[in-house]
Amino acid sequence: MMAPEGIGAVLRAARESAGRTREEQAAVLQEAQGGRWFDPENLKRWETERRLPIPAWHALLAQVYGLTAAEIAQALRASRQRRRLQRQAGADTGEEDTEVDRRRFLGAAAVAATGTVALPGIAEARQGIDAALSGSDAGDLAYLDGAFERHRGGYHGRPPAVALAQMHGDLDLLRNLLSRPHAANARADLARTAAGITGLVAIIQHDRSDQREAHGWFATAERAARESGDRQMLAWALARHAMVPLNYGAPRAAADLAVRARTEAGPRPSAAAALASAVTARALAAVGDQEGALRSVADARRIAEHLDGAQAADTWFGYPPQKHHVHLSQAFTLLGRTRDAYAEQEAALALTRSPSVMTRALLEMDAATCLNADGDPSAAADKAVGVWQRLPQPYRDGLVRSRAETLHQLLPGTAHARLGEALGS
């Protein structure tokens, strides 16, 4: 029979016995659920018991860790029992003496004010009510963690407007939770979740061409990331924010944001650092700084080679090989290095899953721009018009239109007219 250890100790001991880091264990959990993203930070919260796994995770944990459902349940009971004892005793925090002194003070104040003595059990009753109220947030906090994991996986074939509509209820819950008091560690976790979810909204607004909303949501994401103290989350938010001015005609502003993101990400290889370097390369290419752009391309490639499974996950927070090639396609296209650009487009398309409507269209627009740079504007117009005509209506008002309009301005004569007619401009 397993010793009555808490769930955190059980999970940590099993992971360390297997010789895995948290990131490696998260990758195993991700594989066990069919490749659906699993955040190493979630595992950290369980191992430190800042959060306890909700029932939806129990079967997966039993499967991956080689435990029975009864052993998982026993470990969770031990964790909950320890929490109750700590609340009662104020263990390791000095809360017991402070609470006794506070009660004595309040009791004395009550006598002085009313000539009566405080009724026994009243303070304990309030403590119970407080604990119940604090616990009532636990389900909402766990739900938001799960919602964050669901949303971060990308569009999965959904148009941006549909993805945004599906987040509405979660945003209302997030706003409600942020207005309530929380312990410091819970508040930091909530701020990190807030940074992630609001950053996802900003990405969708960017893809819809709503620049003002995108800037506003990214500013909110950056503020939440700073409050959480998570520099990688802040670096990610800044790098993604840089893509708004980059894709909508303000590359110098984009370069400033991307350089800040690269600084926040620090020297260790991470998805945020790779993204920041790739976006810096694109921004510098757009302003004509070829040498700086190529240095940033090399930096992005160096970092991408050293990303582990979690950092290279195919989500909006990861930096998978497909995303890497998409960014470099745009950087080389802007630099006019068409041979390199074609190679990146081919590599990206080979890794792009079929529902990725927007990604495929953007890569094709890059290819059309390269054809024009290579001196064949007619072929460039043919490709761009074909991409546009095949594009479903919900995708025609956002980033793909912006990319097509940029090419339209570059095309001469009849090629210019043909693409303009297709775009309705």
Short mmCIF file of C-alpha atoms in Angstrom, two decimals:
data_model
loop_
_atom_site.label_atom_id
_atom_site.label_comp_id
_atom_site.label_asym_id
_atom_site.label_seq_id
_atom_site.Cartn_x
_atom_site.Cartn_y
_atom_site.Cartn_z
CA MET A 1 0.00 0.00 0.00
CA MET A 2 1.35 3.40 -0.95
CA ALA A 3 2.44 5.69 1.91
CA PRO A 4 -0.01 8.51 2.58
CA GLU A 5 1.95 11.19 0.77
CA GLY A 6 0.31 14.16 -0.92
CA ILE A 7 -0.22 14.27 -4.65
CA GLY A 8 2.65 16.72 -5.16
CA ALA A 9 5.19 14.41 -3.52
CA VAL A 10 3.82 11.40 -5.40
CA LEU A 11 4.04 13.05 -8.82
CA ARG A 12 7.45 14.58 -8.16
CA ALA A 13 8.93 11.31 -6.84
CA ALA A 14 7.65 9.36 -9.85
CA ARG A 15 9.03 11.93 -12.28
CA GLU A 16 12.43 12.09 -10.59
CA SER A 17 12.59 8.29 -10.40
CA ALA A 18 12.17 8.25 -14.19
CA GLY A 19 14.97 10.82 -14.53
CA ARG A 20 12.76 13.40 -16.26
CA THR A 21 12.60 17.17 -15.98
CA ARG A 22 9.19 18.81 -15.64
CA GLU A 23 9.34 19.79 -19.30
CA GLU A 24 10.09 16.19 -20.32
CA GLN A 25 7.30 14.86 -18.11
CA ALA A 26 4.91 17.42 -19.62
CA ALA A 27 5.86 16.15 -23.07
CA VAL A 28 4.99 12.59 -21.96
CA LEU A 29 1.60 13.80 -20.69
CA GLN A 30 1.08 15.64 -23.96
CA GLU A 31 1.83 12.53 -26.00
CA ALA A 32 -0.50 10.45 -23.83
CA GLN A 33 -3.40 12.73 -24.68
CA GLY A 34 -2.87 12.54 -28.42
CA GLY A 35 -0.50 15.49 -28.79
CA ARG A 36 -2.83 18.04 -27.16
CA TRP A 37 -0.72 20.72 -25.48
CA PHE A 38 0.19 20.20 -21.82
CA ASP A 39 1.76 23.12 -19.98
CA PRO A 40 4.80 22.31 -17.76
CA GLU A 41 3.65 25.13 -15.47
CA ASN A 42 0.52 23.11 -14.74
CA LEU A 43 2.70 20.22 -13.60
CA LYS A 44 4.74 22.59 -11.43
CA ARG A 45 1.57 23.82 -9.71
CA TRP A 46 0.56 20.21 -8.97
CA GLU A 47 3.97 19.17 -7.67
CA THR A 48 4.16 22.18 -5.35
CA GLU A 49 0.46 21.78 -4.51
CA ARG A 50 -0.35 25.37 -5.31
CA ARG A 51 -3.20 23.67 -7.20
CA LEU A 52 -4.56 20.15 -7.00
CA PRO A 53 -5.47 18.19 -10.15
CA ILE A 54 -9.18 18.37 -10.90
CA PRO A 55 -11.04 15.08 -11.63
CA ALA A 56 -10.70 15.55 -15.40
CA TRP A 57 -6.94 14.86 -15.06
CA HIS A 58 -7.06 11.86 -12.71
CA ALA A 59 -7.32 9.10 -15.34
CA LEU A 60 -4.46 10.59 -17.41
CA LEU A 61 -2.24 10.88 -14.33
CA ALA A 62 -2.96 7.29 -13.34
CA GLN A 63 -2.11 6.11 -16.87
CA VAL A 64 1.12 8.09 -17.28
CA TYR A 65 2.46 7.62 -13.75
CA GLY A 66 1.55 3.93 -13.50
CA LEU A 67 -0.77 4.47 -10.54
CA THR A 68 -4.24 3.21 -9.77
CA ALA A 69 -7.28 5.45 -9.43
CA ALA A 70 -7.34 4.57 -5.72
CA GLU A 71 -3.72 5.70 -5.26
CA ILE A 72 -4.44 9.02 -6.97
CA ALA A 73 -7.51 9.52 -4.76
CA GLN A 74 -5.52 8.62 -1.61
CA ALA A 75 -2.74 11.08 -2.46
CA LEU A 76 -5.29 13.85 -3.06
CA ARG A 77 -6.99 13.10 0.27
CA ALA A 78 -3.61 13.41 1.99
CA SER A 79 -3.01 16.79 0.30
CA ARG A 80 -6.42 18.10 1.29
CA GLN A 81 -5.98 16.88 4.87
CA ARG A 82 -2.63 18.65 5.14
CA ARG A 83 -4.19 21.86 3.78
CA ARG A 84 -6.93 21.68 6.41
CA LEU A 85 -4.39 21.14 9.20
CA GLN A 86 -2.27 24.04 7.96
CA ARG A 87 -5.28 26.34 7.88
CA GLN A 88 -6.22 25.29 11.40
CA ALA A 89 -2.74 25.59 12.86
CA GLY A 90 -1.37 28.44 10.73
CA ALA A 91 1.61 26.15 10.10
CA ASP A 92 4.94 27.78 9.15
CA THR A 93 3.43 31.23 8.77
CA GLY A 94 2.87 32.54 12.29
CA GLU A 95 -0.80 32.94 11.48
CA GLU A 96 -1.89 31.18 14.69
CA ASP A 97 -0.33 33.71 17.07
CA THR A 98 -1.40 36.58 14.85
CA GLU A 99 -4.96 35.28 14.74
CA VAL A 100 -5.06 34.82 18.53
CA ASP A 101 -3.79 38.37 19.06
CA ARG A 102 -6.29 39.68 16.52
CA ARG A 103 -9.17 37.93 18.27
CA ARG A 104 -8.06 39.26 21.65
CA PHE A 105 -7.92 42.76 20.21
CA LEU A 106 -11.33 42.46 18.62
CA GLY A 107 -12.78 40.95 21.78
CA ALA A 108 -11.40 43.77 23.90
CA ALA A 109 -12.72 46.30 21.41
CA ALA A 110 -16.16 44.69 21.55
CA VAL A 111 -16.20 44.84 25.35
CA ALA A 112 -15.14 48.48 25.34
CA ALA A 113 -17.73 49.45 22.80
CA THR A 114 -20.72 47.42 23.97
CA GLY A 115 -19.92 46.15 27.44
CA THR A 116 -20.38 42.60 26.16
CA VAL A 117 -17.99 39.72 25.55
CA ALA A 118 -17.66 38.25 22.04
CA LEU A 119 -19.61 34.99 21.70
CA PRO A 120 -17.45 31.86 21.50
CA GLY A 121 -17.27 30.25 18.06
CA ILE A 122 -18.05 33.41 16.09
CA ALA A 123 -14.46 33.91 14.91
CA GLU A 124 -14.22 30.23 13.97
CA ALA A 125 -17.46 30.51 12.04
CA ARG A 126 -16.06 33.44 10.07
CA GLN A 127 -12.92 31.44 9.32
CA GLY A 128 -15.03 28.62 7.96
CA ILE A 129 -17.01 30.98 5.78
CA ASP A 130 -13.80 32.57 4.48
CA ALA A 131 -12.35 29.17 3.69
CA ALA A 132 -15.51 28.17 1.86
CA LEU A 133 -15.51 31.40 -0.12
CA SER A 134 -11.84 30.99 -1.04
CA GLY A 135 -12.45 27.41 -2.04
CA SER A 136 -15.36 28.46 -4.21
CA ASP A 137 -12.87 30.15 -6.53
CA ALA A 138 -10.81 26.98 -6.93
CA GLY A 139 -13.12 25.49 -9.52
CA ASP A 140 -13.21 28.71 -11.53
CA LEU A 141 -9.43 29.04 -11.41
CA ALA A 142 -9.00 25.44 -12.52
CA TYR A 143 -11.54 25.95 -15.29
CA LEU A 144 -9.65 29.00 -16.58
CA ASP A 145 -6.41 27.01 -16.58
CA GLY A 146 -8.13 24.42 -18.74
CA ALA A 147 -9.69 27.06 -20.99
CA PHE A 148 -6.25 28.60 -21.50
CA GLU A 149 -4.89 25.22 -22.60
CA ARG A 150 -7.80 24.73 -25.02
CA HIS A 151 -7.55 28.15 -26.62
CA ARG A 152 -3.77 28.22 -26.95
CA GLY A 153 -3.83 25.36 -29.44
CA GLY A 154 -4.71 27.66 -32.36
CA TYR A 155 -7.62 27.98 -34.76
CA HIS A 156 -7.98 24.29 -35.73
CA GLY A 157 -9.78 25.32 -38.90
CA ARG A 158 -12.02 27.92 -37.23
CA PRO A 159 -12.30 31.42 -38.73
CA PRO A 160 -10.94 34.12 -36.38
CA ALA A 161 -14.39 35.56 -35.64
CA VAL A 162 -15.67 32.15 -34.56
CA ALA A 163 -12.66 31.55 -32.30
CA LEU A 164 -13.16 34.97 -30.70
CA ALA A 165 -16.87 34.38 -30.09
CA GLN A 166 -16.09 31.09 -28.34
CA MET A 167 -13.83 32.92 -25.86
CA HIS A 168 -16.45 35.42 -24.74
CA GLY A 169 -17.69 33.51 -21.71
CA ASP A 170 -14.17 32.80 -20.51
CA LEU A 171 -13.30 36.50 -20.71
CA ASP A 172 -16.32 37.35 -18.53
CA LEU A 173 -15.21 34.78 -15.95
CA LEU A 174 -11.63 36.10 -16.05
CA ARG A 175 -12.83 39.67 -15.45
CA ASN A 176 -14.94 38.46 -12.52
CA LEU A 177 -12.10 36.50 -10.93
CA LEU A 178 -9.63 39.37 -11.25
CA SER A 179 -11.99 41.58 -9.26
CA ARG A 180 -11.89 39.21 -6.25
CA PRO A 181 -9.16 39.04 -3.59
CA HIS A 182 -6.69 36.15 -3.79
CA ALA A 183 -3.62 34.95 -1.96
CA ALA A 184 -0.38 36.21 -3.50
CA ASN A 185 0.57 32.94 -5.21
CA ALA A 186 -2.96 32.42 -6.58
CA ARG A 187 -3.00 36.02 -7.82
CA ALA A 188 0.31 35.50 -9.65
CA ASP A 189 -1.04 32.36 -11.33
CA LEU A 190 -4.24 34.17 -12.26
CA ALA A 191 -2.26 37.08 -13.69
CA ARG A 192 -0.26 34.67 -15.83
CA THR A 193 -3.43 33.03 -17.10
CA ALA A 194 -4.87 36.49 -17.77
CA ALA A 195 -1.76 37.42 -19.78
CA GLY A 196 -2.10 34.28 -21.87
CA ILE A 197 -5.83 34.55 -22.56
CA THR A 198 -5.78 38.28 -23.34
CA GLY A 199 -2.75 37.71 -25.56
CA LEU A 200 -4.74 35.13 -27.51
CA VAL A 201 -7.58 37.62 -27.98
CA ALA A 202 -5.01 40.13 -29.24
CA ILE A 203 -3.70 37.61 -31.80
CA ILE A 204 -7.20 37.01 -33.12
CA GLN A 205 -7.90 40.76 -33.34
CA HIS A 206 -4.62 41.15 -35.22
CA ASP A 207 -5.66 38.43 -37.68
CA ARG A 208 -9.01 40.21 -38.16
CA SER A 209 -7.17 43.46 -39.02
CA ASP A 210 -8.60 45.24 -35.97
CA GLN A 211 -5.34 46.98 -35.14
CA ARG A 212 -6.69 49.21 -32.39
CA GLU A 213 -8.21 46.29 -30.49
CA ALA A 214 -5.08 44.20 -31.03
CA HIS A 215 -2.84 46.92 -29.57
CA GLY A 216 -5.19 47.34 -26.60
CA TRP A 217 -5.40 43.63 -25.81
CA PHE A 218 -1.64 43.19 -26.13
CA ALA A 219 -1.10 46.09 -23.73
CA THR A 220 -3.39 44.30 -21.26
CA ALA A 221 -1.50 41.04 -21.77
CA GLU A 222 1.84 42.76 -21.13
CA ARG A 223 0.50 44.39 -17.95
CA ALA A 224 -0.77 41.02 -16.66
CA ALA A 225 2.52 39.31 -17.54
CA ARG A 226 4.47 41.91 -15.55
CA GLU A 227 2.18 41.40 -12.56
CA SER A 228 2.69 37.63 -12.76
CA GLY A 229 6.48 38.02 -12.74
CA ASP A 230 6.80 35.59 -15.69
CA ARG A 231 9.42 37.10 -18.01
CA GLN A 232 8.90 34.44 -20.68
CA MET A 233 5.22 35.31 -20.83
CA LEU A 234 6.11 39.00 -21.08
CA ALA A 235 8.61 38.29 -23.86
CA TRP A 236 5.99 36.28 -25.74
CA ALA A 237 3.41 39.08 -25.41
CA LEU A 238 5.89 41.71 -26.65
CA ALA A 239 6.98 39.56 -29.61
CA ARG A 240 3.41 38.85 -30.64
CA HIS A 241 2.55 42.53 -30.17
CA ALA A 242 5.38 43.44 -32.55
CA MET A 243 3.58 41.57 -35.32
CA VAL A 244 0.75 44.13 -35.32
CA PRO A 245 2.83 47.10 -36.53
CA LEU A 246 4.95 44.71 -38.61
CA ASN A 247 2.01 43.39 -40.61
CA TYR A 248 0.20 46.70 -40.87
CA GLY A 249 2.83 49.14 -42.11
CA ALA A 250 4.93 50.28 -39.12
CA PRO A 251 8.07 48.09 -39.19
CA ARG A 252 10.24 50.45 -37.10
CA ALA A 253 7.77 50.27 -34.21
CA ALA A 254 7.71 46.50 -34.70
CA ALA A 255 11.49 46.31 -34.47
CA ASP A 256 11.49 48.25 -31.18
CA LEU A 257 8.95 45.87 -29.63
CA ALA A 258 10.73 42.78 -30.95
CA VAL A 259 14.11 43.89 -29.58
CA ARG A 260 12.50 44.46 -26.16
CA ALA A 261 10.98 40.99 -26.37
CA ARG A 262 14.36 39.43 -27.17
CA THR A 263 15.91 41.18 -24.14
CA GLU A 264 13.14 39.97 -21.80
CA ALA A 265 13.46 36.39 -23.08
CA GLY A 266 17.08 36.21 -21.89
CA PRO A 267 19.93 34.00 -23.12
CA ARG A 268 18.38 30.55 -22.61
CA PRO A 269 16.67 28.92 -25.63
CA SER A 270 12.91 29.37 -25.42
CA ALA A 271 9.92 29.71 -27.70
CA ALA A 272 9.62 33.39 -26.76
CA ALA A 273 13.29 34.04 -27.60
CA ALA A 274 13.02 32.28 -30.97
CA LEU A 275 9.82 34.16 -31.85
CA ALA A 276 11.35 37.48 -30.83
CA SER A 277 14.39 36.84 -33.04
CA ALA A 278 12.27 35.81 -36.02
CA VAL A 279 10.02 38.86 -35.71
CA THR A 280 13.08 41.09 -35.32
CA ALA A 281 14.44 39.62 -38.56
CA ARG A 282 11.20 40.40 -40.38
CA ALA A 283 11.00 43.94 -38.99
CA LEU A 284 14.61 44.78 -39.85
CA ALA A 285 14.16 43.30 -43.32
CA ALA A 286 11.12 45.55 -43.81
CA VAL A 287 13.15 48.69 -42.97
CA GLY A 288 16.02 47.63 -45.23
CA ASP A 289 18.54 46.60 -42.56
CA GLN A 290 19.76 43.51 -44.38
CA GLU A 291 22.75 42.84 -42.13
CA GLY A 292 20.69 43.13 -38.93
CA ALA A 293 17.93 40.98 -40.39
CA LEU A 294 20.36 38.20 -41.32
CA ARG A 295 21.89 38.27 -37.83
CA SER A 296 18.43 37.83 -36.36
CA VAL A 297 17.67 34.99 -38.80
CA ALA A 298 20.83 33.24 -37.57
CA ASP A 299 19.79 33.86 -33.96
CA ALA A 300 16.32 32.41 -34.58
CA ARG A 301 17.81 29.34 -36.26
CA ARG A 302 20.30 28.78 -33.43
CA ILE A 303 17.58 28.97 -30.78
CA ALA A 304 15.12 26.81 -32.74
CA GLU A 305 17.70 24.00 -32.91
CA HIS A 306 17.81 23.81 -29.10
CA LEU A 307 14.10 23.92 -28.22
CA ASP A 308 12.69 20.96 -26.31
CA GLY A 309 9.33 19.31 -26.92
CA ALA A 310 7.29 21.75 -24.81
CA GLN A 311 8.91 24.87 -26.26
CA ALA A 312 8.53 23.54 -29.82
CA ALA A 313 4.86 22.58 -29.36
CA ASP A 314 2.48 23.49 -32.17
CA THR A 315 0.50 26.11 -30.24
CA TRP A 316 0.29 29.88 -30.19
CA PHE A 317 2.79 29.79 -27.31
CA GLY A 318 5.22 27.33 -28.84
CA TYR A 319 7.70 27.79 -31.67
CA PRO A 320 7.33 24.68 -33.85
CA PRO A 321 9.39 24.12 -37.02
CA GLN A 322 6.41 25.03 -39.21
CA LYS A 323 6.06 28.44 -37.56
CA HIS A 324 9.81 28.96 -37.82
CA HIS A 325 9.75 28.41 -41.59
CA VAL A 326 6.70 30.69 -41.99
CA HIS A 327 8.54 33.56 -40.27
CA LEU A 328 11.72 33.04 -42.26
CA SER A 329 9.72 32.88 -45.49
CA GLN A 330 8.47 36.39 -44.80
CA ALA A 331 11.91 37.65 -43.71
CA PHE A 332 13.61 36.40 -46.88
CA THR A 333 10.71 37.62 -49.03
CA LEU A 334 11.11 41.12 -47.60
CA LEU A 335 14.87 40.92 -48.13
CA GLY A 336 14.35 39.96 -51.78
CA ARG A 337 16.32 36.73 -51.26
CA THR A 338 13.81 34.71 -53.24
CA ARG A 339 15.77 31.48 -53.43
CA ASP A 340 15.94 31.29 -49.64
CA ALA A 341 12.30 32.36 -49.39
CA TYR A 342 11.10 29.61 -51.74
CA ALA A 343 12.99 27.02 -49.69
CA GLU A 344 11.35 28.23 -46.47
CA GLN A 345 7.91 28.23 -48.10
CA GLU A 346 8.36 24.67 -49.28
CA ALA A 347 9.49 23.54 -45.83
CA ALA A 348 6.61 25.35 -44.13
CA LEU A 349 3.96 23.95 -46.47
CA ALA A 350 5.28 20.42 -45.95
CA LEU A 351 4.66 20.86 -42.20
CA THR A 352 1.35 22.74 -42.44
CA ARG A 353 -1.76 20.80 -41.53
CA SER A 354 -4.65 21.03 -43.99
CA PRO A 355 -7.03 23.17 -41.86
CA SER A 356 -4.43 25.97 -41.67
CA VAL A 357 -6.27 28.12 -44.20
CA MET A 358 -4.63 31.40 -43.24
CA THR A 359 -1.08 30.05 -43.03
CA ARG A 360 -1.29 28.44 -46.46
CA ALA A 361 -2.69 31.63 -47.98
CA LEU A 362 0.06 33.78 -46.44
CA LEU A 363 2.77 31.46 -47.73
CA GLU A 364 1.25 31.57 -51.22
CA MET A 365 1.17 35.38 -51.08
CA ASP A 366 4.86 35.33 -50.13
CA ALA A 367 5.53 33.11 -53.14
CA ALA A 368 3.62 35.52 -55.38
CA THR A 369 5.68 38.42 -54.04
CA CYS A 370 8.86 36.46 -54.82
CA LEU A 371 7.67 35.85 -58.40
CA ASN A 372 7.26 39.58 -58.83
CA ALA A 373 10.73 40.21 -57.39
CA ASP A 374 12.11 37.67 -59.85
CA GLY A 375 10.69 39.71 -62.75
CA ASP A 376 7.46 37.84 -63.51
CA PRO A 377 4.60 40.12 -62.39
CA SER A 378 2.07 38.28 -64.54
CA ALA A 379 2.76 34.97 -62.77
CA ALA A 380 2.70 36.81 -59.46
CA ALA A 381 -0.75 38.20 -60.21
CA ASP A 382 -2.00 34.79 -61.38
CA LYS A 383 -0.92 33.17 -58.12
CA ALA A 384 -2.26 35.93 -55.89
CA VAL A 385 -5.63 36.07 -57.69
CA GLY A 386 -5.93 32.27 -57.46
CA VAL A 387 -5.19 32.32 -53.73
CA TRP A 388 -7.71 35.09 -53.17
CA GLN A 389 -10.47 33.43 -55.15
CA ARG A 390 -10.05 30.14 -53.25
CA LEU A 391 -10.01 31.89 -49.88
CA PRO A 392 -13.21 31.39 -47.82
CA GLN A 393 -15.08 34.64 -47.16
CA PRO A 394 -14.41 34.73 -43.38
CA TYR A 395 -10.66 35.02 -44.07
CA ARG A 396 -10.85 37.91 -46.55
CA ASP A 397 -10.96 40.84 -44.13
CA GLY A 398 -7.80 40.30 -42.14
CA LEU A 399 -4.13 39.57 -42.48
CA VAL A 400 -4.33 37.84 -45.87
CA ARG A 401 -5.95 40.95 -47.38
CA SER A 402 -3.22 43.12 -45.90
CA ARG A 403 -0.54 40.90 -47.46
CA ALA A 404 -2.37 40.87 -50.81
CA GLU A 405 -2.78 44.65 -50.81
CA THR A 406 0.96 45.07 -50.17
CA LEU A 407 1.69 42.94 -53.22
CA HIS A 408 -0.93 44.86 -55.21
CA GLN A 409 1.01 48.08 -54.65
CA LEU A 410 4.20 46.44 -55.96
CA LEU A 411 2.74 45.03 -59.18
CA PRO A 412 3.00 47.07 -62.39
CA GLY A 413 0.52 47.65 -65.22
CA THR A 414 -1.99 44.94 -66.07
CA ALA A 415 -0.82 42.70 -63.22
CA HIS A 416 -1.63 45.52 -60.80
CA ALA A 417 -5.05 45.97 -62.38
CA ARG A 418 -5.90 42.25 -62.29
CA LEU A 419 -5.12 41.79 -58.61
CA GLY A 420 -6.88 45.05 -57.80
CA GLU A 421 -10.01 43.83 -59.58
CA ALA A 422 -9.94 40.56 -57.61
CA LEU A 423 -9.55 42.45 -54.35
CA GLY A 424 -12.33 44.85 -55.28
CA SER A 425 -10.05 47.89 -55.02
#
